[in-house]
mmCIF file of C-alpha atoms in Angstrom:
data_model
loop_
_atom_site.group_PDB
_atom_site.id
_atom_site.type_symbol
_atom_site.label_atom_id
_atom_site.label_comp_id
_atom_site.label_asym_id
_atom_site.label_seq_id
_atom_site.Cartn_x
_atom_site.Cartn_y
_atom_site.Cartn_z
ATOM 1 C CA MET A 1 111.725 115.156 113.596
ATOM 2 C CA LYS A 2 114.122 117.135 111.526
ATOM 3 C CA HIS A 3 113.302 120.600 110.154
ATOM 4 C CA PHE A 4 115.302 121.385 106.999
ATOM 5 C CA GLU A 5 115.615 125.061 106.383
ATOM 6 C CA SER A 6 118.003 124.504 103.470
ATOM 7 C CA ILE A 7 118.274 121.990 100.643
ATOM 8 C CA SER A 8 121.976 121.504 101.542
ATOM 9 C CA ALA A 9 120.954 120.299 105.054
ATOM 10 C CA PHE A 10 118.454 117.825 103.470
ATOM 11 C CA ASN A 11 121.030 116.496 101.132
ATOM 12 C CA GLN A 12 123.591 116.000 103.954
ATOM 13 C CA ALA A 13 121.048 114.180 106.163
ATOM 14 C CA THR A 14 120.006 111.807 103.429
ATOM 15 C CA GLY A 15 123.626 111.034 102.223
ATOM 16 C CA VAL A 16 123.587 112.647 98.866
ATOM 17 C CA LYS A 17 125.994 115.213 97.381
ATOM 18 C CA PRO A 18 125.575 118.945 97.972
ATOM 19 C CA PRO A 19 123.327 120.744 95.556
ATOM 20 C CA GLU A 20 124.638 122.639 92.562
ATOM 21 C CA HIS A 21 122.380 125.513 93.570
ATOM 22 C CA PRO A 22 121.492 126.180 97.264
ATOM 23 C CA MET A 23 117.794 126.828 96.471
ATOM 24 C CA PHE A 24 117.097 124.478 93.521
ATOM 25 C CA SER A 25 118.188 120.912 93.314
ATOM 26 C CA ILE A 26 117.452 117.756 91.365
ATOM 27 C CA LEU A 27 118.317 114.433 92.977
ATOM 28 C CA TYR A 28 118.610 111.339 90.888
ATOM 29 C CA ALA A 29 118.818 107.743 91.858
ATOM 30 C CA ASN A 30 119.199 104.521 89.826
ATOM 31 C CA LYS A 31 117.240 101.360 90.021
ATOM 32 C CA ASP A 32 117.954 99.184 92.986
ATOM 33 C CA ASP A 33 119.529 102.099 94.902
ATOM 34 C CA HIS A 34 118.787 101.997 98.644
ATOM 35 C CA TRP A 35 117.906 105.688 98.981
ATOM 36 C CA PRO A 36 117.524 108.100 100.799
ATOM 37 C CA GLY A 37 117.504 106.132 104.053
ATOM 38 C CA ASP A 38 115.122 106.724 106.924
ATOM 39 C CA VAL A 39 114.238 110.249 107.714
ATOM 40 C CA GLU A 40 111.260 112.099 109.067
ATOM 41 C CA PHE A 41 111.133 115.829 108.369
ATOM 42 C CA ILE A 42 109.488 119.064 107.472
ATOM 43 C CA ALA A 43 111.219 121.432 105.090
ATOM 44 C CA ASN A 44 111.063 124.930 103.657
ATOM 45 C CA PHE A 45 110.971 123.723 100.126
ATOM 46 C CA TYR A 46 108.636 122.064 97.567
ATOM 47 C CA ILE A 47 109.337 118.504 96.697
ATOM 48 C CA ILE A 48 108.264 117.037 93.298
ATOM 49 C CA GLY A 49 108.906 113.283 93.178
ATOM 50 C CA PHE A 50 108.982 110.697 90.450
ATOM 51 C CA LYS A 51 109.326 107.208 91.966
ATOM 52 C CA LYS A 52 108.383 103.610 91.636
ATOM 53 C CA LEU A 53 109.252 101.590 94.783
ATOM 54 C CA THR A 54 109.863 97.883 95.172
ATOM 55 C CA SER A 55 109.837 98.287 98.994
ATOM 56 C CA GLY A 56 109.876 100.934 101.671
ATOM 57 C CA SER A 57 107.367 103.729 102.230
ATOM 58 C CA VAL A 58 106.759 107.491 101.943
ATOM 59 C CA LEU A 59 104.380 109.151 104.281
ATOM 60 C CA TYR A 60 102.929 112.603 103.806
ATOM 61 C CA GLY A 61 101.412 113.627 107.107
ATOM 62 C CA LYS A 62 99.816 110.339 108.286
ATOM 63 C CA THR A 63 99.010 109.028 104.772
ATOM 64 C CA LYS A 64 101.167 106.268 103.292
ATOM 65 C CA TYR A 65 102.298 106.189 99.737
ATOM 66 C CA ASP A 66 101.453 102.784 98.229
ATOM 67 C CA HIS A 67 104.311 101.791 95.971
ATOM 68 C CA ASP A 68 101.805 99.941 93.784
ATOM 69 C CA LEU A 69 100.079 103.151 92.912
ATOM 70 C CA GLY A 70 101.075 106.362 91.094
ATOM 71 C CA THR A 71 104.442 107.644 90.011
ATOM 72 C CA MET A 72 104.472 111.333 90.813
ATOM 73 C CA SER A 73 103.686 113.153 94.073
ATOM 74 C CA PHE A 74 103.803 116.891 95.011
ATOM 75 C CA ILE A 75 104.667 118.045 98.537
ATOM 76 C CA LYS A 76 104.510 121.673 99.655
ATOM 77 C CA PRO A 77 106.656 123.316 102.346
ATOM 78 C CA ARG A 78 106.264 122.628 106.038
ATOM 79 C CA GLN A 79 104.381 119.271 105.624
ATOM 80 C CA LYS A 80 105.472 116.313 107.589
ATOM 81 C CA VAL A 81 107.160 113.742 105.336
ATOM 82 C CA THR A 82 108.712 110.342 106.122
ATOM 83 C CA PHE A 83 111.061 108.278 103.818
ATOM 84 C CA ARG A 84 111.576 104.845 105.199
ATOM 85 C CA ASP A 85 113.768 102.145 103.840
ATOM 86 C CA ILE A 86 113.135 103.005 100.235
ATOM 87 C CA ARG A 87 114.275 100.666 97.427
ATOM 88 C CA LEU A 88 113.499 101.552 93.848
ATOM 89 C CA GLU A 89 111.921 99.632 91.022
ATOM 90 C CA GLU A 90 113.420 101.947 88.459
ATOM 91 C CA ALA A 91 115.253 105.285 88.197
ATOM 92 C CA CYS A 92 113.713 108.137 90.143
ATOM 93 C CA PHE A 93 114.225 111.777 90.757
ATOM 94 C CA LEU A 94 113.297 114.498 93.324
ATOM 95 C CA ILE A 95 113.103 118.145 92.425
ATOM 96 C CA LEU A 96 113.562 120.374 95.474
ATOM 97 C CA VAL A 97 112.567 124.040 95.093
ATOM 98 C CA HIS A 98 113.072 126.386 98.014
ATOM 99 C CA GLU A 99 110.424 129.009 98.545
ATOM 100 C CA ASP A 100 112.947 131.813 98.365
ATOM 101 C CA TYR A 101 113.974 130.638 94.807
ATOM 102 C CA LEU A 102 110.487 131.617 93.676
ATOM 103 C CA ALA A 103 110.497 135.048 95.343
ATOM 104 C CA GLY A 104 109.927 137.869 92.835
ATOM 105 C CA SER A 105 108.825 135.455 90.050
ATOM 106 C CA ALA A 106 105.301 134.787 88.662
ATOM 107 C CA LEU A 107 105.666 131.210 89.793
ATOM 108 C CA HIS A 108 105.715 132.386 93.432
ATOM 109 C CA ASN A 109 101.915 132.821 93.275
ATOM 110 C CA GLU A 110 101.223 130.503 90.310
ATOM 111 C CA ILE A 111 102.558 127.431 92.202
ATOM 112 C CA LYS A 112 99.896 127.888 94.925
ATOM 113 C CA LYS A 113 97.113 127.451 92.347
ATOM 114 C CA TYR A 114 98.112 123.874 91.668
ATOM 115 C CA HIS A 115 95.758 121.979 93.934
ATOM 116 C CA TYR A 116 97.721 118.763 93.777
ATOM 117 C CA PHE A 117 100.183 120.085 96.283
ATOM 118 C CA ASP A 118 97.370 119.627 98.797
ATOM 119 C CA TYR A 119 96.624 116.051 97.691
ATOM 120 C CA ASP A 120 97.602 113.168 99.954
ATOM 121 C CA ILE A 121 100.425 110.816 98.942
ATOM 122 C CA ASN A 122 97.975 107.958 98.146
ATOM 123 C CA GLU A 123 96.448 110.333 95.564
ATOM 124 C CA ALA A 124 99.603 110.354 93.541
ATOM 125 C CA LEU A 125 99.688 111.010 89.797
ATOM 126 C CA HIS A 126 99.534 107.927 87.475
ATOM 127 C CA LEU A 127 101.547 108.530 84.346
ATOM 128 C CA SER A 128 101.280 106.748 80.959
ATOM 129 C CA PRO A 129 104.524 105.924 79.177
ATOM 130 C CA SER A 130 104.311 108.908 77.018
ATOM 131 C CA GLU A 131 103.555 111.151 79.901
ATOM 132 C CA GLU A 132 106.514 109.760 81.826
ATOM 133 C CA GLU A 133 108.699 110.641 78.756
ATOM 134 C CA THR A 134 107.386 114.196 78.800
ATOM 135 C CA ILE A 135 108.092 114.593 82.537
ATOM 136 C CA TRP A 136 111.636 113.060 82.260
ATOM 137 C CA THR A 137 112.477 115.284 79.371
ATOM 138 C CA LEU A 138 111.529 118.454 81.285
ATOM 139 C CA MET A 139 113.514 117.309 84.290
ATOM 140 C CA GLN A 140 116.498 116.593 82.211
ATOM 141 C CA THR A 141 116.290 119.922 80.553
ATOM 142 C CA MET A 142 116.198 121.657 83.869
ATOM 143 C CA ASN A 143 119.024 119.596 85.157
ATOM 144 C CA LYS A 144 121.180 120.447 82.103
ATOM 145 C CA GLU A 145 120.456 124.200 82.620
ATOM 146 C CA LEU A 146 121.290 123.832 86.240
ATOM 147 C CA HIS A 147 124.756 122.446 85.421
ATOM 148 C CA ASN A 148 125.475 125.059 82.724
ATOM 149 C CA ASN A 149 127.546 128.198 83.636
ATOM 150 C CA THR A 150 125.124 130.401 85.503
ATOM 151 C CA ASP A 151 124.132 133.702 83.786
ATOM 152 C CA ALA A 152 121.321 136.198 83.830
ATOM 153 C CA TYR A 153 118.959 133.877 82.033
ATOM 154 C CA SER A 154 119.530 130.618 84.084
ATOM 155 C CA LYS A 155 116.817 131.092 86.736
ATOM 156 C CA THR A 156 114.201 132.350 84.248
ATOM 157 C CA ILE A 157 114.772 129.361 81.988
ATOM 158 C CA ILE A 158 114.715 126.855 84.878
ATOM 159 C CA LEU A 159 111.474 128.366 86.254
ATOM 160 C CA SER A 160 109.913 128.406 82.814
ATOM 161 C CA HIS A 161 110.551 124.637 82.460
ATOM 162 C CA LEU A 162 109.392 123.968 86.038
ATOM 163 C CA ASN A 163 106.087 125.792 85.304
ATOM 164 C CA THR A 164 105.600 123.826 82.123
ATOM 165 C CA LEU A 165 106.135 120.584 84.163
ATOM 166 C CA LEU A 166 103.508 121.706 86.663
ATOM 167 C CA LYS A 167 101.058 122.578 83.909
ATOM 168 C CA TYR A 168 101.563 119.105 82.349
ATOM 169 C CA ALA A 169 100.996 117.547 85.730
ATOM 170 C CA GLU A 170 97.702 119.426 86.060
ATOM 171 C CA ARG A 171 96.693 118.156 82.589
ATOM 172 C CA PHE A 172 97.659 114.592 83.465
ATOM 173 C CA TYR A 173 95.593 114.750 86.664
ATOM 174 C CA LYS A 174 92.551 115.826 84.700
ATOM 175 C CA ARG A 175 93.103 113.019 82.318
ATOM 176 C CA GLN A 176 93.375 110.672 85.297
ATOM 177 C CA PHE A 177 89.984 111.826 86.624
ATOM 178 C CA ILE A 178 88.449 111.275 83.233
ATOM 179 C CA ASN A 179 89.967 107.790 82.680
ATOM 180 C CA ARG A 180 88.766 106.696 86.160
ATOM 181 C CA ALA A 181 85.227 107.962 85.481
ATOM 182 C CA GLU A 182 83.790 104.760 86.977
ATOM 183 C CA ILE A 183 85.650 105.303 90.253
ATOM 184 C CA THR A 184 84.904 109.108 90.418
ATOM 185 C CA GLY A 185 81.269 108.460 89.576
ATOM 186 C CA ALA A 186 81.008 106.016 92.508
ATOM 187 C CA ILE A 187 82.589 108.559 94.839
ATOM 188 C CA ALA A 188 80.187 111.277 93.593
ATOM 189 C CA THR A 189 77.359 108.887 94.408
ATOM 190 C CA ARG A 190 78.763 108.044 97.876
ATOM 191 C CA PHE A 191 79.186 111.813 98.589
ATOM 192 C CA ASN A 192 75.507 112.453 97.854
ATOM 193 C CA GLU A 193 74.433 109.435 99.826
ATOM 194 C CA MET A 194 76.442 110.648 102.819
ATOM 195 C CA LEU A 195 74.805 114.002 102.555
ATOM 196 C CA ALA A 196 71.332 112.419 102.455
ATOM 197 C CA ALA A 197 72.177 110.247 105.435
ATOM 198 C CA TYR A 198 73.587 113.178 107.372
ATOM 199 C CA PHE A 199 70.281 115.101 107.075
ATOM 200 C CA ALA A 200 68.039 111.987 107.468
ATOM 201 C CA ALA A 201 69.706 111.352 110.874
ATOM 202 C CA GLU A 202 69.288 115.018 111.784
ATOM 203 C CA GLU A 203 72.897 115.319 112.252
ATOM 204 C CA ALA A 204 72.861 118.935 110.912
ATOM 205 C CA HIS A 205 70.581 120.057 113.740
ATOM 206 C CA LYS A 206 72.973 118.509 116.349
ATOM 207 C CA SER A 207 76.388 119.002 114.745
ATOM 208 C CA GLY A 208 76.038 121.956 112.334
ATOM 209 C CA LEU A 209 76.626 122.113 108.641
ATOM 210 C CA PRO A 210 78.397 119.160 106.927
ATOM 211 C CA THR A 211 81.957 120.122 105.985
ATOM 212 C CA VAL A 212 84.160 119.070 103.070
ATOM 213 C CA THR A 213 86.860 118.028 105.422
ATOM 214 C CA ALA A 214 84.571 115.725 107.349
ATOM 215 C CA LEU A 215 83.060 114.119 104.248
ATOM 216 C CA ALA A 216 86.508 113.719 102.630
ATOM 217 C CA GLU A 217 87.850 111.930 105.782
ATOM 218 C CA ARG A 218 84.927 109.399 105.531
ATOM 219 C CA LEU A 219 85.811 108.830 101.929
ATOM 220 C CA ASN A 220 89.587 108.441 102.773
ATOM 221 C CA LEU A 221 90.490 111.400 100.467
ATOM 222 C CA SER A 222 92.081 114.807 100.996
ATOM 223 C CA PRO A 223 89.543 117.668 100.856
ATOM 224 C CA ARG A 224 91.289 119.249 97.774
ATOM 225 C CA TYR A 225 91.382 115.937 95.904
ATOM 226 C CA LEU A 226 87.724 115.252 96.647
ATOM 227 C CA SER A 227 86.729 118.672 95.473
ATOM 228 C CA ASP A 228 88.781 118.460 92.239
ATOM 229 C CA LEU A 229 87.481 114.967 91.531
ATOM 230 C CA LEU A 230 83.791 116.057 92.024
ATOM 231 C CA ARG A 231 84.345 119.124 89.922
ATOM 232 C CA GLN A 232 85.534 116.973 87.072
ATOM 233 C CA GLN A 233 82.608 114.561 87.444
ATOM 234 C CA THR A 234 79.846 117.017 88.170
ATOM 235 C CA GLY A 235 81.096 120.532 87.251
ATOM 236 C CA LYS A 236 80.758 121.502 90.956
ATOM 237 C CA THR A 237 83.225 121.524 93.865
ATOM 238 C CA ALA A 238 82.479 119.725 97.083
ATOM 239 C CA LEU A 239 81.372 122.874 98.820
ATOM 240 C CA GLU A 240 79.170 123.872 95.979
ATOM 241 C CA LEU A 241 77.484 120.407 96.037
ATOM 242 C CA ILE A 242 76.917 120.763 99.759
ATOM 243 C CA HIS A 243 75.372 124.237 99.245
ATOM 244 C CA LEU A 244 73.114 122.948 96.453
ATOM 245 C CA TYR A 245 71.934 120.115 98.719
ATOM 246 C CA LEU A 246 71.230 122.472 101.447
ATOM 247 C CA ILE A 247 69.169 124.718 99.151
ATOM 248 C CA ALA A 248 67.187 121.759 97.839
ATOM 249 C CA GLU A 249 66.393 120.726 101.485
ATOM 250 C CA ALA A 250 65.467 124.309 102.310
ATOM 251 C CA LYS A 251 63.078 124.580 99.414
ATOM 252 C CA ASN A 252 61.370 121.395 100.454
ATOM 253 C CA LEU A 253 60.975 122.643 104.073
ATOM 254 C CA LEU A 254 59.747 125.984 102.885
ATOM 255 C CA LYS A 255 57.183 124.534 100.633
ATOM 256 C CA GLY A 256 56.097 121.435 102.678
ATOM 257 C CA THR A 257 56.207 122.493 106.358
ATOM 258 C CA ALA A 258 55.021 125.331 108.494
ATOM 259 C CA LEU A 259 58.437 125.834 110.046
ATOM 260 C CA ASN A 260 59.545 129.406 110.313
ATOM 261 C CA ILE A 261 62.760 130.663 108.713
ATOM 262 C CA ASN A 262 64.774 130.372 112.003
ATOM 263 C CA GLU A 263 63.528 126.864 112.549
ATOM 264 C CA ILE A 264 64.502 125.752 109.011
ATOM 265 C CA SER A 265 67.856 127.399 109.382
ATOM 266 C CA SER A 266 68.514 125.505 112.612
ATOM 267 C CA ALA A 267 67.293 122.234 111.247
ATOM 268 C CA LEU A 268 69.737 122.511 108.321
ATOM 269 C CA GLY A 269 72.653 123.295 110.685
ATOM 270 C CA PHE A 270 73.199 127.007 110.187
ATOM 271 C CA GLU A 271 74.435 128.887 113.232
ATOM 272 C CA ASN A 272 72.293 131.790 112.355
ATOM 273 C CA SER A 273 69.416 132.490 109.974
ATOM 274 C CA ASN A 274 71.116 135.492 108.437
ATOM 275 C CA TYR A 275 73.725 133.306 106.778
ATOM 276 C CA PHE A 276 71.113 130.894 105.663
ATOM 277 C CA SER A 277 69.054 133.650 104.107
ATOM 278 C CA ARG A 278 72.100 135.180 102.265
ATOM 279 C CA LEU A 279 73.129 131.799 100.881
ATOM 280 C CA PHE A 280 69.513 131.024 99.764
ATOM 281 C CA LYS A 281 69.164 134.397 97.994
ATOM 282 C CA ARG A 282 72.510 134.177 96.356
ATOM 283 C CA THR A 283 71.629 130.730 94.979
ATOM 284 C CA VAL A 284 67.935 131.121 94.287
ATOM 285 C CA GLY A 285 67.660 134.808 93.600
ATOM 286 C CA LEU A 286 64.933 135.150 96.172
ATOM 287 C CA THR A 287 64.869 135.421 99.971
ATOM 288 C CA PRO A 288 63.396 132.353 101.816
ATOM 289 C CA HIS A 289 60.415 134.454 102.795
ATOM 290 C CA VAL A 290 59.664 135.542 99.208
ATOM 291 C CA PHE A 291 60.272 132.040 97.885
ATOM 292 C CA ARG A 292 57.690 130.632 100.333
ATOM 293 C CA GLN A 293 55.136 133.302 99.464
ATOM 294 C CA GLN A 294 55.570 132.661 95.755
ATOM 295 C CA SER A 295 55.231 128.894 96.255
ATOM 296 C CA LEU A 296 51.914 129.344 98.060
ATOM 297 C CA ASN A 297 50.358 131.375 95.192
#
């Protein structure tokens, strides 16, 4: 597997011309191009891709991009990516942004707040025609600036447009969650059902607290995508929903059984009762002991 430290090395390996700028590049391909060949790699740069494929595949880690789904994907540095025998349905582009290009700019930290860089490829962004037009316009504006004579304003202008593109992508993802309310609602239901089954089977006592990662894997989603989807549907992240479920179970055990605090903590999967008590007090406003005493009065 190749490790590309520079954009120039990536371009050379995939058979495209050298970049105009060593740390920021926009690659463009026309419909029916056979591009960029077969390559498996990790890289020290962000990749923002717009693509519709007629054949071939893109893998991000072990997850395959389905060419029948989505048009945009976002890949952060040092993630395993595979391009294999790609043929395009229509024109596409890749924006490559080296980490060092962002150094010293507000976007260096801002880009890490965009959760979709942690989504799997099969959770690509679906764009409407008007949204596609917005994204293409921003890409073309950056590309034009990239090919202008470089001056003191060039980088600031490019980064400003890039940040605008990322903000639009965040907006479009939220719209996608809303438009797929039936699907997201079904996932929220399955998420709660899995939590119920986990505790009904006493898995928590044997295996510990349920984790977002484990539940996401069973739903065939990335943890970040699952959390964002649930927050859009319920107003709570996956971890917050797990905690709320734990507290509800704890209240039931405190009110309806004679188990002591340590036994309840263990039954719910906590490694120690201190963590359980802190979470309970932070959520309920009372310690488990005080809650039990009040419920008995």
